[in-house]
PDB file of C-alpha atoms and ligand atoms in Angstrom:
ATOM      1  CA  UNK A   1     -17.652  22.498-113.983  1.00 43.00           C
ATOM      2  CA  UNK A   2     -20.430  21.129-115.948  1.00 45.00           C
ATOM      3  CA  UNK A   3     -20.890  22.109-119.556  1.00 48.00           C
ATOM      4  CA  UNK A   4     -23.277  24.806-120.045  1.00 54.00           C
ATOM      5  CA  UNK A   5     -22.984  25.704-123.386  1.00 61.00           C
ATOM      6  CA  UNK A   6     -25.011  25.779-126.340  1.00 61.00           C
ATOM      7  CA  UNK A   7     -24.582  22.604-128.294  1.00 73.00           C
ATOM      8  CA  UNK A   8     -26.105  24.050-131.260  1.00 84.00           C
ATOM      9  CA  UNK A   9     -24.138  27.212-132.188  1.00 94.00           C
ATOM     10  CA  UNK A  10     -20.434  28.095-132.512  1.00 97.00           C
ATOM     11  CA  UNK A  11     -19.488  29.825-128.858  1.00 96.00           C
ATOM     12  CA  UNK A  12     -16.355  30.699-127.014  1.00 97.00           C
ATOM     13  CA  UNK A  13     -15.309  28.614-123.772  1.00 95.00           C
ATOM     14  CA  UNK A  14     -13.427  30.392-121.369  1.00 95.00           C
ATOM     15  CA  UNK A  15     -11.560  27.745-119.073  1.00 95.00           C
ATOM     16  CA  UNK A  16      -9.825  28.066-115.752  1.00 95.00           C
ATOM     17  CA  UNK A  17      -6.345  29.054-115.882  1.00 96.00           C
ATOM     18  CA  UNK A  18      -4.782  27.606-112.469  1.00 97.00           C
ATOM     19  CA  UNK A  19      -1.977  29.259-111.442  1.00 97.00           C
ATOM     20  CA  UNK A  20       0.058  32.753-111.536  1.00 97.00           C
ATOM     21  CA  UNK A  21       2.382  35.105-113.257  1.00 96.00           C
ATOM     22  CA  UNK A  22       5.192  33.809-110.837  1.00 97.00           C
ATOM     23  CA  UNK A  23       4.721  30.118-111.489  1.00 97.00           C
ATOM     24  CA  UNK A  24       2.708  29.838-114.924  1.00 97.00           C
ATOM     25  CA  UNK A  25      -0.482  28.526-115.440  1.00 97.00           C
ATOM     26  CA  UNK A  26      -2.550  25.036-116.235  1.00 98.00           C
ATOM     27  CA  UNK A  27      -5.542  25.072-117.966  1.00 97.00           C
ATOM     28  CA  UNK A  28      -7.355  21.476-117.807  1.00 96.00           C
ATOM     29  CA  UNK A  29     -10.051  20.120-120.440  1.00 93.00           C
ATOM     30  CA  UNK A  30     -12.055  17.087-119.149  1.00 90.00           C
ATOM     31  CA  UNK A  31     -14.529  15.281-121.404  1.00 85.00           C
ATOM     32  CA  UNK A  32     -18.167  15.779-120.709  1.00 83.00           C
ATOM     33  CA  UNK A  33     -17.411  18.368-117.833  1.00 85.00           C
ATOM     34  CA  UNK A  34     -16.111  21.384-119.621  1.00 89.00           C
ATOM     35  CA  UNK A  35     -15.738  19.986-123.009  1.00 92.00           C
ATOM     36  CA  UNK A  36     -19.739  18.775-123.926  1.00 92.00           C
ATOM     37  CA  UNK A  37     -18.441  15.489-125.459  1.00 94.00           C
ATOM     38  CA  UNK A  38     -16.442  12.499-124.916  1.00 95.00           C
ATOM     39  CA  UNK A  39     -13.015  13.195-126.862  1.00 96.00           C
ATOM     40  CA  UNK A  40     -12.293  10.645-129.227  1.00 97.00           C
ATOM     41  CA  UNK A  41      -9.340  11.944-130.989  1.00 98.00           C
ATOM     42  CA  UNK A  42      -6.807  15.014-130.649  1.00 98.00           C
ATOM     43  CA  UNK A  43      -4.676  16.580-133.396  1.00 98.00           C
ATOM     44  CA  UNK A  44      -2.511  19.803-133.695  1.00 98.00           C
ATOM     45  CA  UNK A  45      -1.500  21.990-136.439  1.00 97.00           C
ATOM     46  CA  UNK A  46       1.560  24.381-136.537  1.00 97.00           C
ATOM     47  CA  UNK A  47       4.230  26.269-139.075  1.00 96.00           C
ATOM     48  CA  UNK A  48       1.077  27.404-141.217  1.00 96.00           C
ATOM     49  CA  UNK A  49       2.522  30.603-142.899  1.00 95.00           C
ATOM     50  CA  UNK A  50       0.597  33.974-142.202  1.00 94.00           C
ATOM     51  CA  UNK A  51      -0.529  34.485-145.774  1.00 95.00           C
ATOM     52  CA  UNK A  52      -2.619  31.001-145.955  1.00 97.00           C
ATOM     53  CA  UNK A  53      -6.076  30.401-144.814  1.00 98.00           C
ATOM     54  CA  UNK A  54      -6.755  26.826-143.936  1.00 98.00           C
ATOM     55  CA  UNK A  55     -10.271  25.119-143.240  1.00 98.00           C
ATOM     56  CA  UNK A  56     -12.869  25.759-146.138  1.00 98.00           C
ATOM     57  CA  UNK A  57     -14.853  22.800-144.855  1.00 98.00           C
ATOM     58  CA  UNK A  58     -17.823  21.744-142.705  1.00 98.00           C
ATOM     59  CA  UNK A  59     -18.392  18.474-140.908  1.00 98.00           C
ATOM     60  CA  UNK A  60     -21.502  16.604-140.785  1.00 97.00           C
ATOM     61  CA  UNK A  61     -21.128  14.955-137.261  1.00 97.00           C
ATOM     62  CA  UNK A  62     -18.045  16.216-136.086  1.00 98.00           C
ATOM     63  CA  UNK A  63     -18.067  18.425-132.549  1.00 97.00           C
ATOM     64  CA  UNK A  64     -14.738  20.142-132.011  1.00 98.00           C
ATOM     65  CA  UNK A  65     -13.245  22.207-129.389  1.00 97.00           C
ATOM     66  CA  UNK A  66     -10.205  24.247-130.369  1.00 98.00           C
ATOM     67  CA  UNK A  67      -7.696  26.182-129.038  1.00 98.00           C
ATOM     68  CA  UNK A  68      -4.397  28.059-129.867  1.00 98.00           C
ATOM     69  CA  UNK A  69      -2.232  26.739-127.439  1.00 98.00           C
ATOM     70  CA  UNK A  70       0.555  29.317-128.977  1.00 98.00           C
ATOM     71  CA  UNK A  71       0.063  32.135-130.627  1.00 98.00           C
ATOM     72  CA  UNK A  72      -3.649  33.769-131.919  1.00 98.00           C
ATOM     73  CA  UNK A  73      -5.811  31.939-134.188  1.00 98.00           C
ATOM     74  CA  UNK A  74      -8.379  33.847-135.942  1.00 98.00           C
ATOM     75  CA  UNK A  75     -11.958  31.712-137.094  1.00 98.00           C
ATOM     76  CA  UNK A  76     -14.322  33.129-139.500  1.00 98.00           C
ATOM     77  CA  UNK A  77     -17.368  30.666-139.206  1.00 98.00           C
ATOM     78  CA  UNK A  78     -20.722  30.164-140.603  1.00 98.00           C
ATOM     79  CA  UNK A  79     -23.715  28.288-139.555  1.00 96.00           C
ATOM     80  CA  UNK A  80     -26.083  26.276-141.498  1.00 91.00           C
ATOM     81  CA  UNK A  81     -28.379  28.757-141.095  1.00 92.00           C
ATOM     82  CA  UNK A  82     -26.224  31.256-142.864  1.00 94.00           C
ATOM     83  CA  UNK A  83     -24.740  33.411-139.753  1.00 96.00           C
ATOM     84  CA  UNK A  84     -21.051  34.510-140.384  1.00 97.00           C
ATOM     85  CA  UNK A  85     -19.056  35.303-137.229  1.00 98.00           C
ATOM     86  CA  UNK A  86     -15.571  35.893-136.266  1.00 98.00           C
ATOM     87  CA  UNK A  87     -13.872  34.392-133.376  1.00 98.00           C
ATOM     88  CA  UNK A  88     -10.457  35.079-131.994  1.00 98.00           C
ATOM     89  CA  UNK A  89      -8.284  32.747-130.189  1.00 98.00           C
ATOM     90  CA  UNK A  90      -5.987  34.992-128.211  1.00 98.00           C
ATOM     91  CA  UNK A  91      -5.238  33.044-125.051  1.00 98.00           C
ATOM     92  CA  UNK A  92      -4.207  29.371-124.482  1.00 98.00           C
ATOM     93  CA  UNK A  93      -7.385  28.987-121.962  1.00 97.00           C
ATOM     94  CA  UNK A  94     -10.203  30.222-124.791  1.00 98.00           C
ATOM     95  CA  UNK A  95     -11.612  27.400-126.659  1.00 97.00           C
ATOM     96  CA  UNK A  96     -14.259  27.652-129.429  1.00 98.00           C
ATOM     97  CA  UNK A  97     -16.804  25.132-129.519  1.00 97.00           C
ATOM     98  CA  UNK A  98     -17.925  24.257-133.176  1.00 98.00           C
ATOM     99  CA  UNK A  99     -21.269  22.206-133.433  1.00 97.00           C
ATOM    100  CA  UNK A 100     -21.593  19.948-136.739  1.00 97.00           C
ATOM    101  CA  UNK A 101     -22.359  21.940-139.703  1.00 97.00           C
ATOM    102  CA  UNK A 102     -20.388  25.116-139.258  1.00 98.00           C
ATOM    103  CA  UNK A 103     -17.956  26.311-142.317  1.00 98.00           C
ATOM    104  CA  UNK A 104     -14.773  27.433-140.947  1.00 98.00           C
ATOM    105  CA  UNK A 105     -11.957  29.523-142.486  1.00 98.00           C
ATOM    106  CA  UNK A 106      -8.718  29.643-140.236  1.00 98.00           C
ATOM    107  CA  UNK A 107      -6.016  32.101-140.237  1.00 98.00           C
ATOM    108  CA  UNK A 108      -2.853  31.626-137.872  1.00 98.00           C
ATOM    109  CA  UNK A 109      -0.283  34.128-136.583  1.00 97.00           C
ATOM    110  CA  UNK A 110       2.991  33.201-137.353  1.00 93.00           C
ATOM    111  CA  UNK A 111       3.836  31.134-133.964  1.00 95.00           C
ATOM    112  CA  UNK A 112       0.158  29.928-133.789  1.00 98.00           C
ATOM    113  CA  UNK A 113      -0.388  26.242-132.415  1.00 98.00           C
ATOM    114  CA  UNK A 114      -3.748  24.997-132.955  1.00 98.00           C
ATOM    115  CA  UNK A 115      -5.104  21.794-130.915  1.00 98.00           C
ATOM    116  CA  UNK A 116      -8.326  20.376-131.522  1.00 98.00           C
ATOM    117  CA  UNK A 117     -10.112  18.015-129.107  1.00 98.00           C
ATOM    118  CA  UNK A 118     -12.511  15.991-131.138  1.00 98.00           C
ATOM    119  CA  UNK A 119     -15.715  13.935-130.850  1.00 97.00           C
ATOM    120  CA  UNK A 120     -15.262  11.560-133.486  1.00 98.00           C
ATOM    121  CA  UNK A 121     -12.290   9.550-135.044  1.00 98.00           C
ATOM    122  CA  UNK A 122     -11.228  10.580-138.289  1.00 98.00           C
ATOM    123  CA  UNK A 123     -13.626  10.355-141.500  1.00 98.00           C
ATOM    124  CA  UNK A 124     -13.318  11.880-144.607  1.00 98.00           C
ATOM    125  CA  UNK A 125     -16.615  11.033-145.624  1.00 98.00           C
ATOM    126  CA  UNK A 126     -17.510  13.665-142.610  1.00 98.00           C
ATOM    127  CA  UNK A 127     -16.126  16.415-144.612  1.00 98.00           C
ATOM    128  CA  UNK A 128     -18.161  19.226-146.435  1.00 98.00           C
ATOM    129  CA  UNK A 129     -15.521  20.466-148.277  1.00 98.00           C
ATOM    130  CA  UNK A 130     -17.629  22.301-151.378  1.00 97.00           C
ATOM    131  CA  UNK A 131     -19.010  25.496-150.073  1.00 97.00           C
ATOM    132  CA  UNK A 132     -21.703  25.061-152.826  1.00 97.00           C
ATOM    133  CA  UNK A 133     -22.941  22.010-151.182  1.00 96.00           C
ATOM    134  CA  UNK A 134     -22.591  23.490-147.778  1.00 97.00           C
ATOM    135  CA  UNK A 135     -25.162  26.194-148.981  1.00 95.00           C
ATOM    136  CA  UNK A 136     -27.222  23.582-150.477  1.00 94.00           C
ATOM    137  CA  UNK A 137     -28.254  22.120-147.149  1.00 87.00           C
ATOM    138  CA  UNK A 138     -31.637  22.111-146.039  1.00 66.00           C
TER     139      UNK A 138
HETATM  140  P1  LIG B 201      -7.751  19.159-142.918  1.00 74.55           P
HETATM  141  O1  LIG B 201      -9.049  18.636-141.848  1.00 74.55           O
HETATM  142  O2  LIG B 201      -8.670  19.344-144.125  1.00 74.55           O
HETATM  143  O3  LIG B 201      -7.057  20.565-142.330  1.00 74.55           O
HETATM  144  P2  LIG B 201      -7.273  22.109-142.417  1.00 74.55           P
HETATM  145  O4  LIG B 201      -9.047  22.192-142.318  1.00 74.55           O
HETATM  146  O5  LIG B 201      -6.660  22.358-141.419  1.00 74.55           O
HETATM  147  O6  LIG B 201      -6.710  22.473-143.702  1.00 74.55           O
HETATM  148  O7  LIG B 201      -6.613  17.955-143.060  1.00 74.55           O
HETATM  149  C1  LIG B 201      -5.424  18.246-143.796  1.00 74.55           C
HETATM  150  C2  LIG B 201      -5.184  16.928-144.016  1.00 74.55           C
HETATM  151  O8  LIG B 201      -4.866  16.281-142.786  1.00 74.55           O
HETATM  152  C3  LIG B 201      -6.009  15.612-145.176  1.00 74.55           C
HETATM  153  O9  LIG B 201      -5.410  15.245-145.919  1.00 74.55           O
HETATM  154  C4  LIG B 201      -6.777  14.880-144.082  1.00 74.55           C
HETATM  155  C5  LIG B 201      -5.650  14.833-142.885  1.00 74.55           C
HETATM  156  N1  LIG B 201      -5.994  14.675-141.492  1.00 74.55           N
HETATM  157  C6  LIG B 201      -5.988  13.278-141.265  1.00 74.55           C
HETATM  158  O10 LIG B 201      -5.586  12.324-141.792  1.00 74.55           O
HETATM  159  N2  LIG B 201      -6.423  13.203-139.967  1.00 74.55           N
HETATM  160  C7  LIG B 201      -7.110  13.907-139.113  1.00 74.55           C
HETATM  161  O11 LIG B 201      -7.433  13.620-137.928  1.00 74.55           O
HETATM  162  C8  LIG B 201      -7.184  15.317-139.591  1.00 74.55           C
HETATM  163  C9  LIG B 201      -7.690  16.342-139.194  1.00 74.55           C
HETATM  164  C10 LIG B 201      -6.391  15.499-140.815  1.00 74.55           C
END
């Protein structure tokens, strides 16, 4: 499957679940096929308490596709154009594509494990961590 997704707006991707309830499922991410970039980095977060909201940043260049491989994760995102939207990752085959300049706030269920496929290596200079700075971008 070719990546037929907008690369300018956050959007949900529904990847195929191969298998059935008798044997379980497998979902596959393949760079430049159903993920719209070459993956340079993978990270995962876990054990975030339910009352903690993480994120509060945007990136200048980084593109990401994010999965809740366990539990559920709610994203509240804001684009540089000022559009706010909520996305719920509540199945392991659902991915959230985040283009550059997307502010995100992230809330986890108690058992959630977030898996992120990232287009760039880690670079603290790529972060916009101040909301006023984000809002003052052209
Ligand atoms: P951060 O991206 O701020 O996490 P969140 O948005 O989930 O709150 O990262 C948390 C910390 O981990 C921060 O000190 C930077 C560090 N970190 C790395 O060293 N490498 C990485 O690839 C990532 C994603 C984070």
